mmCIF file of C-alpha atoms in Angstrom:
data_model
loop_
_atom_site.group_PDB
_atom_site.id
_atom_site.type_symbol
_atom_site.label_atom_id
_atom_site.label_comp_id
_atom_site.label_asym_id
_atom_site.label_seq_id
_atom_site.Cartn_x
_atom_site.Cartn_y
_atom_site.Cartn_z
ATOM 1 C CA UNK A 1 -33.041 -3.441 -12.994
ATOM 2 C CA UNK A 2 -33.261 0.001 -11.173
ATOM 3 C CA UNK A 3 -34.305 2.701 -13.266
ATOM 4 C CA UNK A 4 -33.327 6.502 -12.618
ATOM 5 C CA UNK A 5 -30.515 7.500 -10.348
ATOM 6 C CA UNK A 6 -29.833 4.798 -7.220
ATOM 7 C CA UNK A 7 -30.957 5.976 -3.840
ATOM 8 C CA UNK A 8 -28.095 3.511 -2.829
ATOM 9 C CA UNK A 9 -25.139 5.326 -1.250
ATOM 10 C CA UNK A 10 -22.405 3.116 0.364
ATOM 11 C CA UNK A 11 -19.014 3.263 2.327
ATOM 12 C CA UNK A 12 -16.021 0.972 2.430
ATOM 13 C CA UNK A 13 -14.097 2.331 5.192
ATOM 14 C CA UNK A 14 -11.506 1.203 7.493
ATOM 15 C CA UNK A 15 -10.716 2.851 11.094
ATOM 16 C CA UNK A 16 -7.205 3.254 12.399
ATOM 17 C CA UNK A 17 -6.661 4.242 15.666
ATOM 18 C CA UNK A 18 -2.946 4.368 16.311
ATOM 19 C CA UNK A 19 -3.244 3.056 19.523
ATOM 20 C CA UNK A 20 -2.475 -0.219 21.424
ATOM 21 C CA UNK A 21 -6.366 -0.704 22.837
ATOM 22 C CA UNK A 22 -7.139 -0.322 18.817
ATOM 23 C CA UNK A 23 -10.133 -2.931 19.407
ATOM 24 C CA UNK A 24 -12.075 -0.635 22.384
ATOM 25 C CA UNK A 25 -11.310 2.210 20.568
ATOM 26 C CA UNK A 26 -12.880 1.195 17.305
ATOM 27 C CA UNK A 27 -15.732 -0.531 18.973
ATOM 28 C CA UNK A 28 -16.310 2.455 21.653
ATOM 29 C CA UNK A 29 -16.933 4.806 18.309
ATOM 30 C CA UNK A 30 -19.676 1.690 16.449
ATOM 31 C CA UNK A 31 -21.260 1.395 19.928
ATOM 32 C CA UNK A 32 -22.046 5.297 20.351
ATOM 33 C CA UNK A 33 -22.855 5.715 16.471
ATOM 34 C CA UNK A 34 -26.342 5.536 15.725
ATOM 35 C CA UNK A 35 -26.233 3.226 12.833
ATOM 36 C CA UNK A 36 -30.228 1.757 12.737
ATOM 37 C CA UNK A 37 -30.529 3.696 9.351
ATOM 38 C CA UNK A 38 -27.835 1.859 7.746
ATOM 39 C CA UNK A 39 -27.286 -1.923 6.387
ATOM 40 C CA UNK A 40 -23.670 -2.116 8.042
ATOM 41 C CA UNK A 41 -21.308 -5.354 7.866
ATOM 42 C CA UNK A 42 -17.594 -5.470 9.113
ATOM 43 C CA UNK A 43 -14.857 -8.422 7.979
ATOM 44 C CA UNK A 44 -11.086 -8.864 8.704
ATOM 45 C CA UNK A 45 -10.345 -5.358 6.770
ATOM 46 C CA UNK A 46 -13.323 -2.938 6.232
ATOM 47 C CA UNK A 47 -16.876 -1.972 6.952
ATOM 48 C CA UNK A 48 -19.268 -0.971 4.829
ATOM 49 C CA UNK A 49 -22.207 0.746 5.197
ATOM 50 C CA UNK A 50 -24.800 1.177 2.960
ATOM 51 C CA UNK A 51 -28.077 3.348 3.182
ATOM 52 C CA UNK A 52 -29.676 6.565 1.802
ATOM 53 C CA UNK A 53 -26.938 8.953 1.119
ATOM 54 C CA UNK A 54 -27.724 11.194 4.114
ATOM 55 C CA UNK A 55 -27.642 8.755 6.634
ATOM 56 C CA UNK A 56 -23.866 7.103 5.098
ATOM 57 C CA UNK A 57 -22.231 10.209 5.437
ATOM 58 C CA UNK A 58 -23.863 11.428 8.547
ATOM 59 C CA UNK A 59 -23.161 7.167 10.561
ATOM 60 C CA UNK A 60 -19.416 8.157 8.621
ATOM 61 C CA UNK A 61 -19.231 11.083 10.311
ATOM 62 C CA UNK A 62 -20.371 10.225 13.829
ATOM 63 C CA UNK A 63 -18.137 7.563 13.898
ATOM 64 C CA UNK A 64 -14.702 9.244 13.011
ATOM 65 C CA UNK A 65 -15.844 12.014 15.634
ATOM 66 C CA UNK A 66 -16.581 9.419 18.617
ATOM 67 C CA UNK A 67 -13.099 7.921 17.677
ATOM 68 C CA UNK A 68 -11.898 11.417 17.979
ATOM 69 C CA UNK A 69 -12.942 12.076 20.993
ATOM 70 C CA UNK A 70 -10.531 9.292 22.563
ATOM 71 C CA UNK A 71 -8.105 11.824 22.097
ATOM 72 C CA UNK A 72 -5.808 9.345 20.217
ATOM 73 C CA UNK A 73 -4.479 9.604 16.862
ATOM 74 C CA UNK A 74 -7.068 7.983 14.261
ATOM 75 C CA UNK A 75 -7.264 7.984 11.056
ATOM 76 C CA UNK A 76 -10.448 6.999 8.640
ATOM 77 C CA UNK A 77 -9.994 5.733 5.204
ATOM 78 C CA UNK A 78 -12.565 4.626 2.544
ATOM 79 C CA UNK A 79 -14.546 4.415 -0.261
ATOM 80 C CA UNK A 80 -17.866 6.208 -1.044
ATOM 81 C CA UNK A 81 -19.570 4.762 -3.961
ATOM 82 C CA UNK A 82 -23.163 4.785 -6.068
ATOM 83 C CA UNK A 83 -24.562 3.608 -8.904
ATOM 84 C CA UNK A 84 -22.196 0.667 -10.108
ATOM 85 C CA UNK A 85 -23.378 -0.963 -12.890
ATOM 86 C CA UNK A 86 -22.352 -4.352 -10.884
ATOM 87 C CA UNK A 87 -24.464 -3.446 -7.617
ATOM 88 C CA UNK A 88 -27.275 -5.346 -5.843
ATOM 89 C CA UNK A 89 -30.047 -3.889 -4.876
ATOM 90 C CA UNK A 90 -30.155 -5.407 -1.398
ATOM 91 C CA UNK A 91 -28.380 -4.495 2.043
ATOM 92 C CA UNK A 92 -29.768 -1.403 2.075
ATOM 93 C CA UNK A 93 -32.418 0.425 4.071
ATOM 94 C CA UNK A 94 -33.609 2.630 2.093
ATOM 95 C CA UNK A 95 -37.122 2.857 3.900
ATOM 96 C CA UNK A 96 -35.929 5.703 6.790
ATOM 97 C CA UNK A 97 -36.898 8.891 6.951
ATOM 98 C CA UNK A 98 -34.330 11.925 6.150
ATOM 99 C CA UNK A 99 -33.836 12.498 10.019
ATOM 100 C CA UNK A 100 -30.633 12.124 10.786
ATOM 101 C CA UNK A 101 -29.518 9.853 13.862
ATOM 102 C CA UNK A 102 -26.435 11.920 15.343
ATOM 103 C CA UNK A 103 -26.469 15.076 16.129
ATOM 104 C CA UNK A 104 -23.703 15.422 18.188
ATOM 105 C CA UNK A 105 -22.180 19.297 16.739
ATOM 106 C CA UNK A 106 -18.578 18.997 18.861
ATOM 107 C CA UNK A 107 -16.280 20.631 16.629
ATOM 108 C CA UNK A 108 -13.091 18.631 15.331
ATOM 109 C CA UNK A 109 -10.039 19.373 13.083
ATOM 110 C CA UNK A 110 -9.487 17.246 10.538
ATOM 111 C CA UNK A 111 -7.053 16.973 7.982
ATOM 112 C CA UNK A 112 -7.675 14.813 4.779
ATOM 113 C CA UNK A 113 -7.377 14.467 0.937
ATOM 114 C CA UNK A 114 -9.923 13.303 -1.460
ATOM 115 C CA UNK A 115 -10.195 12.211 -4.887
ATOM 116 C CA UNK A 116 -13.808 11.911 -6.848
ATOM 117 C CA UNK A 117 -13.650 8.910 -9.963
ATOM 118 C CA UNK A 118 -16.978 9.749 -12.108
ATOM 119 C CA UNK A 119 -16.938 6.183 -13.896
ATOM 120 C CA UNK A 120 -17.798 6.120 -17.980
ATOM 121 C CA UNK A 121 -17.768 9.956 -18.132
ATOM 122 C CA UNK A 122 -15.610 11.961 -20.793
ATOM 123 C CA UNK A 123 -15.715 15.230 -18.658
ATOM 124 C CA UNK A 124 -14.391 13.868 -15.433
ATOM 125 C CA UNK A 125 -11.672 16.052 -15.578
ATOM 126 C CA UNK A 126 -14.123 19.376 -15.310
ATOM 127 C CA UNK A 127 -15.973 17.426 -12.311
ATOM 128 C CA UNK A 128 -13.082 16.758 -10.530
ATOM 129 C CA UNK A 129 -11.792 20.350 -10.710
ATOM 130 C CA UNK A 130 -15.170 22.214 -10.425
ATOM 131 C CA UNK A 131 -15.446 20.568 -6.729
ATOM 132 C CA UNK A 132 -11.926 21.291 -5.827
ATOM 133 C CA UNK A 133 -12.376 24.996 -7.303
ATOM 134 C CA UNK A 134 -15.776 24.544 -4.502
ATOM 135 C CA UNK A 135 -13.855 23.796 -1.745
ATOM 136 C CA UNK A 136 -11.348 26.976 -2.376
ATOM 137 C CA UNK A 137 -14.589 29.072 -1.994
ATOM 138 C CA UNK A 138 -16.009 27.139 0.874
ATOM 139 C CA UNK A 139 -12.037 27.744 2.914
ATOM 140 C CA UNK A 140 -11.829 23.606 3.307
ATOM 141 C CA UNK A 141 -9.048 23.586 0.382
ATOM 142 C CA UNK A 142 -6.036 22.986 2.221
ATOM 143 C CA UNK A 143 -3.093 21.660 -0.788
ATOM 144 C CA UNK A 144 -2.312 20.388 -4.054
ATOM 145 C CA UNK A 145 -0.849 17.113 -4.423
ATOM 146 C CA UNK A 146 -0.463 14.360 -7.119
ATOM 147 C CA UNK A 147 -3.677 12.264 -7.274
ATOM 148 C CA UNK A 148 -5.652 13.886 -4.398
ATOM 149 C CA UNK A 149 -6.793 17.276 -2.704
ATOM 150 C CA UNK A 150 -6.194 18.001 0.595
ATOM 151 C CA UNK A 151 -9.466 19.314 2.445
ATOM 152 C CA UNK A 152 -9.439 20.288 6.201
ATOM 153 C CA UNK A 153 -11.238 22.199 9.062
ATOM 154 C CA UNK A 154 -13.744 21.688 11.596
ATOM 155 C CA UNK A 155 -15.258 17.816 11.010
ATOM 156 C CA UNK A 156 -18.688 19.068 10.046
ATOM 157 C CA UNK A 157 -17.762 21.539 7.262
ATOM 158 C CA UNK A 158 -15.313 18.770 5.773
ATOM 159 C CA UNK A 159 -18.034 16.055 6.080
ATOM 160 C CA UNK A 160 -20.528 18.755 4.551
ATOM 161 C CA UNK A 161 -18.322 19.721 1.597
ATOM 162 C CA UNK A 162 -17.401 15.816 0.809
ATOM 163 C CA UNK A 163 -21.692 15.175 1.408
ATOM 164 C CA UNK A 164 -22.091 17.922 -1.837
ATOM 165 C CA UNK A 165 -19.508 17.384 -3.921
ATOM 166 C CA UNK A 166 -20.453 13.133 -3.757
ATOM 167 C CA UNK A 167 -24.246 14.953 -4.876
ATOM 168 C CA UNK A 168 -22.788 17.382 -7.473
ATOM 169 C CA UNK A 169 -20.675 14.782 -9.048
ATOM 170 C CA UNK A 170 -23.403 12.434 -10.012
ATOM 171 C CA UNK A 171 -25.599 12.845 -12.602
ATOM 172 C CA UNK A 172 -28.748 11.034 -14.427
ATOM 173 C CA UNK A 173 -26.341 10.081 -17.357
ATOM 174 C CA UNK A 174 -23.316 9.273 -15.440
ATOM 175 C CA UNK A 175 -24.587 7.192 -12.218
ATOM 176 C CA UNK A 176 -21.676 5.843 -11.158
ATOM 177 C CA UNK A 177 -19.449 7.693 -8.777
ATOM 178 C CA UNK A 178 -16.843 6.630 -6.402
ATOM 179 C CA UNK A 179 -15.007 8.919 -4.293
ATOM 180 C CA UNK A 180 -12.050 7.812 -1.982
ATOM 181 C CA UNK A 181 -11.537 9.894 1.765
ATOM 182 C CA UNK A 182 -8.658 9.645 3.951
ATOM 183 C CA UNK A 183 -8.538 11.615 7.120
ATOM 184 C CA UNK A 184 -6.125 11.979 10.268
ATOM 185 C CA UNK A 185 -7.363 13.016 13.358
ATOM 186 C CA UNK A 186 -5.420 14.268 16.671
ATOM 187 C CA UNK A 187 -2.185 14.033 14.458
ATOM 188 C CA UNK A 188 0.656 15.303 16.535
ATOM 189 C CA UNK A 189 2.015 16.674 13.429
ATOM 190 C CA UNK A 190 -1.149 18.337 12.425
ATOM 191 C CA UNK A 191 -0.607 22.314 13.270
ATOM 192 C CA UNK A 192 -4.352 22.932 13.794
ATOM 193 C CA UNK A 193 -6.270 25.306 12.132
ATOM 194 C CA UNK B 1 2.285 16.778 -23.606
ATOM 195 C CA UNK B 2 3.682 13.065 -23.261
ATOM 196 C CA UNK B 3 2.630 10.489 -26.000
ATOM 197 C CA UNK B 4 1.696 6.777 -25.850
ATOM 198 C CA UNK B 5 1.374 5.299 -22.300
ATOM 199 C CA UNK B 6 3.424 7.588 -19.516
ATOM 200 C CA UNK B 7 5.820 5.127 -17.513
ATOM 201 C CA UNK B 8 4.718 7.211 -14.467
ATOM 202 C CA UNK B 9 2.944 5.178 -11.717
ATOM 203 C CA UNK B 10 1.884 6.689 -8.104
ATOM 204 C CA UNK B 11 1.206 5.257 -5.312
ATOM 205 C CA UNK B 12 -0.815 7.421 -2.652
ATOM 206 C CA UNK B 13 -0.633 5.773 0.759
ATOM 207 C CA UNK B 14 -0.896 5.449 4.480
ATOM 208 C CA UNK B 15 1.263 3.028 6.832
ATOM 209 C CA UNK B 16 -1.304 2.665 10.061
ATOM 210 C CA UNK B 17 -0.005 0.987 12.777
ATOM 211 C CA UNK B 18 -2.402 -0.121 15.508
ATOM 212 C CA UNK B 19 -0.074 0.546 18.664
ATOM 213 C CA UNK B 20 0.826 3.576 20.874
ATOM 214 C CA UNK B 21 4.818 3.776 19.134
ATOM 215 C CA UNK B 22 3.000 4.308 15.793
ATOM 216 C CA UNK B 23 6.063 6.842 15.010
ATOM 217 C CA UNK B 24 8.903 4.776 15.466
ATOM 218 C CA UNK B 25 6.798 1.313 13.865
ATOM 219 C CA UNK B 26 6.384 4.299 10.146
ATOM 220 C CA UNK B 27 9.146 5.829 10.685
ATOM 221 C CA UNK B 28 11.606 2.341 11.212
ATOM 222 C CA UNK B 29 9.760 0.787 7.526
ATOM 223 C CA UNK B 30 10.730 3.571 5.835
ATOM 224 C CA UNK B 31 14.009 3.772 7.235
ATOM 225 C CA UNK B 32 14.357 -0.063 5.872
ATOM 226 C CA UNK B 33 13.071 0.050 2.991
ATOM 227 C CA UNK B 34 15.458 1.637 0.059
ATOM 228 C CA UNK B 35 13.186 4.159 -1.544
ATOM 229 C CA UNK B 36 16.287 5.480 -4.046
ATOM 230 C CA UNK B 37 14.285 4.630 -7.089
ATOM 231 C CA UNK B 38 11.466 6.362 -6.187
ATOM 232 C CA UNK B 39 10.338 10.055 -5.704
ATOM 233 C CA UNK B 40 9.014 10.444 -1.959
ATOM 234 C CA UNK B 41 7.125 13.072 -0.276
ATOM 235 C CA UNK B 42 4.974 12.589 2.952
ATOM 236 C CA UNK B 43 2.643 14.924 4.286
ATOM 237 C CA UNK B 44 0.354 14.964 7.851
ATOM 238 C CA UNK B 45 -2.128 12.517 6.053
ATOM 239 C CA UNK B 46 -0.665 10.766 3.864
ATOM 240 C CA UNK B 47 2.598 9.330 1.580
ATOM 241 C CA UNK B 48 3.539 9.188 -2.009
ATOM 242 C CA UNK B 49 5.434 7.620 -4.069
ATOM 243 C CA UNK B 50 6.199 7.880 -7.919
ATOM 244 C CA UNK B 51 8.552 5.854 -10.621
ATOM 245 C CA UNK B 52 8.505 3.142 -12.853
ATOM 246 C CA UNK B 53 6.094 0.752 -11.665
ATOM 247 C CA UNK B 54 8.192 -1.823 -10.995
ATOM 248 C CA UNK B 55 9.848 0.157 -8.100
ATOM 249 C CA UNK B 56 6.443 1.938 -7.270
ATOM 250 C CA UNK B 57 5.033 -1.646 -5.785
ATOM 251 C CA UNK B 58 7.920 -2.775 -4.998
ATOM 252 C CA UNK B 59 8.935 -0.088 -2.670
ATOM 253 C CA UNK B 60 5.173 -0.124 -1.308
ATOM 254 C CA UNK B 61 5.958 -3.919 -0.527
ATOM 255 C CA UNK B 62 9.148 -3.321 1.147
ATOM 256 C CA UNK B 63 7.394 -0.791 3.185
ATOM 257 C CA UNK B 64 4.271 -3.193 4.537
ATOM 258 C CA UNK B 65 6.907 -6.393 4.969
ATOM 259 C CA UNK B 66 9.113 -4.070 7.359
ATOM 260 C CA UNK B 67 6.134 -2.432 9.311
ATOM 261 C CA UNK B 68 4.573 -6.431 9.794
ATOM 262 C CA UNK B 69 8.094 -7.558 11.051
ATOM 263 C CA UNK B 70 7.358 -5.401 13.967
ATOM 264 C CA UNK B 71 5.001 -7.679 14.619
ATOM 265 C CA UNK B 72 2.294 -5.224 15.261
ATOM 266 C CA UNK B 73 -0.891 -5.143 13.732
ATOM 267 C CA UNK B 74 -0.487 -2.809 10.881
ATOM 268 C CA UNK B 75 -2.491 -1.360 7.716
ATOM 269 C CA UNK B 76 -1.192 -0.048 4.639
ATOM 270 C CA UNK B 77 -4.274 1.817 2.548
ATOM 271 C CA UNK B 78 -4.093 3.610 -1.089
ATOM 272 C CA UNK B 79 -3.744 4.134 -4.566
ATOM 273 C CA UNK B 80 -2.434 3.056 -7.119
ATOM 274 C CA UNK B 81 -2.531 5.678 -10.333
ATOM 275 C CA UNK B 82 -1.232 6.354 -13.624
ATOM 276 C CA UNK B 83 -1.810 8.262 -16.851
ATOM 277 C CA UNK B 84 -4.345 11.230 -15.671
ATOM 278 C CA UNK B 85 -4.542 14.182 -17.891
ATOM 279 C CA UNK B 86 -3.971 16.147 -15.340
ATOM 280 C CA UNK B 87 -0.846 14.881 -13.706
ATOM 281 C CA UNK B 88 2.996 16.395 -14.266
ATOM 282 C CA UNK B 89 5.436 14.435 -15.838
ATOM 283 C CA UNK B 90 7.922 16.143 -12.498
ATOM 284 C CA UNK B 91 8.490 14.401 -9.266
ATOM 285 C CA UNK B 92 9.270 11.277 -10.645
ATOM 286 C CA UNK B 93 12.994 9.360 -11.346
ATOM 287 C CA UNK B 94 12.148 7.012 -14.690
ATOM 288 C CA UNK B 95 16.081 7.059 -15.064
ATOM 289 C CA UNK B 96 16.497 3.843 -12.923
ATOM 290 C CA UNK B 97 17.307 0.799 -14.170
ATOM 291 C CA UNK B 98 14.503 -1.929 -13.847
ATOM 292 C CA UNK B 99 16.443 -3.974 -11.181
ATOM 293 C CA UNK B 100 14.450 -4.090 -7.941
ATOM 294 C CA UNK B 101 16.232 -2.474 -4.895
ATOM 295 C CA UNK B 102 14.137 -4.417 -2.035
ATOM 296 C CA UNK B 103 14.304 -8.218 -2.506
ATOM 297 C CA UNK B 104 13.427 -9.613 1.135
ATOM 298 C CA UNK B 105 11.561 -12.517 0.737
ATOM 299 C CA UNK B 106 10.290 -12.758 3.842
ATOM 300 C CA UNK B 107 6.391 -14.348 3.593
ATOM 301 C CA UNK B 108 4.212 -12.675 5.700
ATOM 302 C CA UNK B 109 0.067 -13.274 5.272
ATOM 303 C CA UNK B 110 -2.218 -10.682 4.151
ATOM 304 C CA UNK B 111 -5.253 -9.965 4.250
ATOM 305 C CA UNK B 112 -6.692 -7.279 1.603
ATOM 306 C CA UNK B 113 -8.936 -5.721 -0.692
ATOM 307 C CA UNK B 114 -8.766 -3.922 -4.028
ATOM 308 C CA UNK B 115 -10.811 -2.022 -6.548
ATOM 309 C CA UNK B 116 -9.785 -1.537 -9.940
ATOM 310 C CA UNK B 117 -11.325 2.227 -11.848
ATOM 311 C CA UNK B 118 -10.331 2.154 -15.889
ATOM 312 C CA UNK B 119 -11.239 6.007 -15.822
ATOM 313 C CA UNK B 120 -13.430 6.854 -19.058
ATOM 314 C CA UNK B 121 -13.508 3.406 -20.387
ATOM 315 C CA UNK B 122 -16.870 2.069 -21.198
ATOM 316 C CA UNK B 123 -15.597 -1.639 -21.238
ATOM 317 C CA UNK B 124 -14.304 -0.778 -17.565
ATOM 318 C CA UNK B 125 -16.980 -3.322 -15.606
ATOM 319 C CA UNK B 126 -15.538 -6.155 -18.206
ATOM 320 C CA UNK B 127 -11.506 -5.147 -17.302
ATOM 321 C CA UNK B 128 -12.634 -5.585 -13.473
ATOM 322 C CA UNK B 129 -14.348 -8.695 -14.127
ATOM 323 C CA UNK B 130 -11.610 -10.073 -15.690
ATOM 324 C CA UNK B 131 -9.296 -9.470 -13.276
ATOM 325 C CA UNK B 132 -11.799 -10.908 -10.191
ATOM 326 C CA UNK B 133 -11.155 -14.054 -12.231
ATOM 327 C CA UNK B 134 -7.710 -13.690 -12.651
ATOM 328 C CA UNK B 135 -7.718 -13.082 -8.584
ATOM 329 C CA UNK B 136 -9.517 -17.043 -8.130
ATOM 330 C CA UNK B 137 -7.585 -19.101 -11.139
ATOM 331 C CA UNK B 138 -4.361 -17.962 -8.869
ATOM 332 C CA UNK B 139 -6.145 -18.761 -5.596
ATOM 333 C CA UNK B 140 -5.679 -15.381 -3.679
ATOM 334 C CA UNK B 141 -9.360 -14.438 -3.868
ATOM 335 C CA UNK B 142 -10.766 -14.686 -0.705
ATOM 336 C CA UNK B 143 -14.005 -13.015 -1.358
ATOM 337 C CA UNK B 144 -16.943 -11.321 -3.088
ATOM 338 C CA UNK B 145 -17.744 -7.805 -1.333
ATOM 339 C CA UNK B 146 -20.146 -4.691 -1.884
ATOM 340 C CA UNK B 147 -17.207 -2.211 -3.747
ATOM 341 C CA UNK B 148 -14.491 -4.249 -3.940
ATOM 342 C CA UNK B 149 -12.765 -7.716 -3.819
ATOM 343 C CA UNK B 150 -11.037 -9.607 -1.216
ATOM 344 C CA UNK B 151 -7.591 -10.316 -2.253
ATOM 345 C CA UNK B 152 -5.689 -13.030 0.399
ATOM 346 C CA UNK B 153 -2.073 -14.780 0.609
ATOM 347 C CA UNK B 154 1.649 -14.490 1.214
ATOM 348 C CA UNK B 155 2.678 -10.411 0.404
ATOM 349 C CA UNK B 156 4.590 -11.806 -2.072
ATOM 350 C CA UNK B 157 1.917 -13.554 -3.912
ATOM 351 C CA UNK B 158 -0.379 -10.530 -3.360
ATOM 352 C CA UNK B 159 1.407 -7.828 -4.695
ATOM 353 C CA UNK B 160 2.463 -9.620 -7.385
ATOM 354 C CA UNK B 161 -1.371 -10.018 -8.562
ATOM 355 C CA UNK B 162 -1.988 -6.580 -7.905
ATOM 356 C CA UNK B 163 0.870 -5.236 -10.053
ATOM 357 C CA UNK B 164 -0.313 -7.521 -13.046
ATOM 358 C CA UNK B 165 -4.094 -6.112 -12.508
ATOM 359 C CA UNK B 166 -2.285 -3.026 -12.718
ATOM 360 C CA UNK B 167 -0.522 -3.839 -15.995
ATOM 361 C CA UNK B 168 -3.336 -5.583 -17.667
ATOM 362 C CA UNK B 169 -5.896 -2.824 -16.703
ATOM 363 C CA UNK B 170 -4.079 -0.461 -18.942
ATOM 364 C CA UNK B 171 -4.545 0.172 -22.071
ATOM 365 C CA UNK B 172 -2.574 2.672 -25.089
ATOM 366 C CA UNK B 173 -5.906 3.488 -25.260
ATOM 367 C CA UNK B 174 -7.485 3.674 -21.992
ATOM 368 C CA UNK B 175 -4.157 5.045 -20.150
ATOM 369 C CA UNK B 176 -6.197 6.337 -16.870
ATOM 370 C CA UNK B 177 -6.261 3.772 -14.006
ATOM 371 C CA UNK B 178 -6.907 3.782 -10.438
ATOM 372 C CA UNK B 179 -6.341 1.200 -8.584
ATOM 373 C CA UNK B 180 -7.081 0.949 -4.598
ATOM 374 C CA UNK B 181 -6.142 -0.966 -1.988
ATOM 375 C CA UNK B 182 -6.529 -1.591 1.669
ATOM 376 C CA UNK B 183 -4.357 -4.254 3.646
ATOM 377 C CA UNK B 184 -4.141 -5.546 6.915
ATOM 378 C CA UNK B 185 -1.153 -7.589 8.674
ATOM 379 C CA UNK B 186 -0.947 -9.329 11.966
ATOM 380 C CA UNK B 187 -4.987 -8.608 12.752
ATOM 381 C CA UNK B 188 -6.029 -10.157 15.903
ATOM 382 C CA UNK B 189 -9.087 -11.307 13.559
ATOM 383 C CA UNK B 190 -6.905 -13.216 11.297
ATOM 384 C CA UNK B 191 -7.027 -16.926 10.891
ATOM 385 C CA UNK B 192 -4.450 -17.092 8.439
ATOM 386 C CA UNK B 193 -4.105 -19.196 5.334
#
């Protein structure tokens, strides 16, 4: 048994390009991701990836952005999660530094919603809208909508914002956390920012 | 304030379809499928739909069978949710009767996986447990995963298991469930059943 709060971050995504060469486009964006600080493991549907927290959402991010820069429309969907009570310890690399692999700054818009579960806790609700109330200050809030947020802007400050409010969500008493991410990318009916 | 358990399901979702006429492959399922008994409203990331729940997955059904007769390789990812304190009791048409309005029995093999989230339910790892079960003693588990479970068949099979999870994952007592779930039709990496 793991005592204390779980190091172990992972992420159940699936990427979508919308585009006939799907299969180069998809494994273009693995092959130019750094992923050597994260346990990573694909099947029929999803990948998951599984590491220290700052290294999932930073291999997350690198890989919608190399997708992106195809120029076709993608979208990334998935599942960030921590702290289940049914987890293993294993698949996990947990043994990197906290120097992150890519670096690559391009900016990106990106549209997407969001919705944060805290598992087993009786003030969800409050967590849920203190990060939402977060991203109104932080100018990612883009809509309301029925079971999600809408969050957009430039790639990093979107990644950033879902990178804190995955942190600020968690606590020592309440471990478990999921929170589910869709985003669109090159949409042609995205307006820009 | 509504009492007892609100007959308002959602379903948050996005049709992906892995080919260059992605437009015409969304915009021809919707098109298909008769969507009268539900409330509908699509943005630039995703879809949703809201009703009974009988008309909630069945719509969502009608939608994935249509987009897989295209015979492109298509995804359909979201979730299912119902009974959050903070939802509206709007946008939603509970005046329908319960017959079905989409009854194409067309079988068509998917591959998929789900995660059930009783929100503020300390039982909740038991209800998901149960339902994993549930998922082999009908024989469309396909397999054990890191944040979810690999649900496999004929659409018709598998959306019928995942509207009973739905069901039995509710409780008068418990009445906030999410339930998501990520599908993929026609993949080039599918054996099939």
């Amino acid at each position: 048994m793991e005592c204390g709060l779980s190091p172990i971050v992972g992420f159940r995504f699936s990427l979508y390009p919308m585009a006939d060469d799907f299969v180069s486009v998809i494994k273009g964006a693995l092959e130019k991701t750094d992923t050597s600080n994260v346990w990573m493991h694909t099947d029929d549907v999803s990948t998951v990836i599984r590491g220290k927290q700052i290294h999932v959402f930073n291999v997350a991010k690198a890989i919608a952005l190399h997708a992106a820069k195809t120029g076709k429309h993608i979208a990334l969907s998935g599942t960030f999660s921590a702290g289940c009570p049914g987890d293993t310890a294993g698949d996990v690399y947990l043994n990197r530094s906290e120097e992150i692999a890519n670096t690559d700054a391009t900016t990106q818009y990106v549209s997407s919603q969001f919705a944060l579960y805290p598992m087993n806790n009786p003030e969800y609700m409050e967590i849920i809208y203190r990060e939402v109330n977060r991203a109104k200050e932080q100018g990612v809030f883009n809509e309301s909508m029925h079971y999600a947020s809408g969050i957009h802007g430039d790639i990093h400050e979107v990644f950033a914002f879902y990178e804190k409010a995955f942190s600020n969500a968690r606590s020592e008493e309440h471990k478990h956390l999921v929170m589910t991410v869709s985003m669109s990318i090159n949409s042609p009916t995205h307006g820009g920012l």
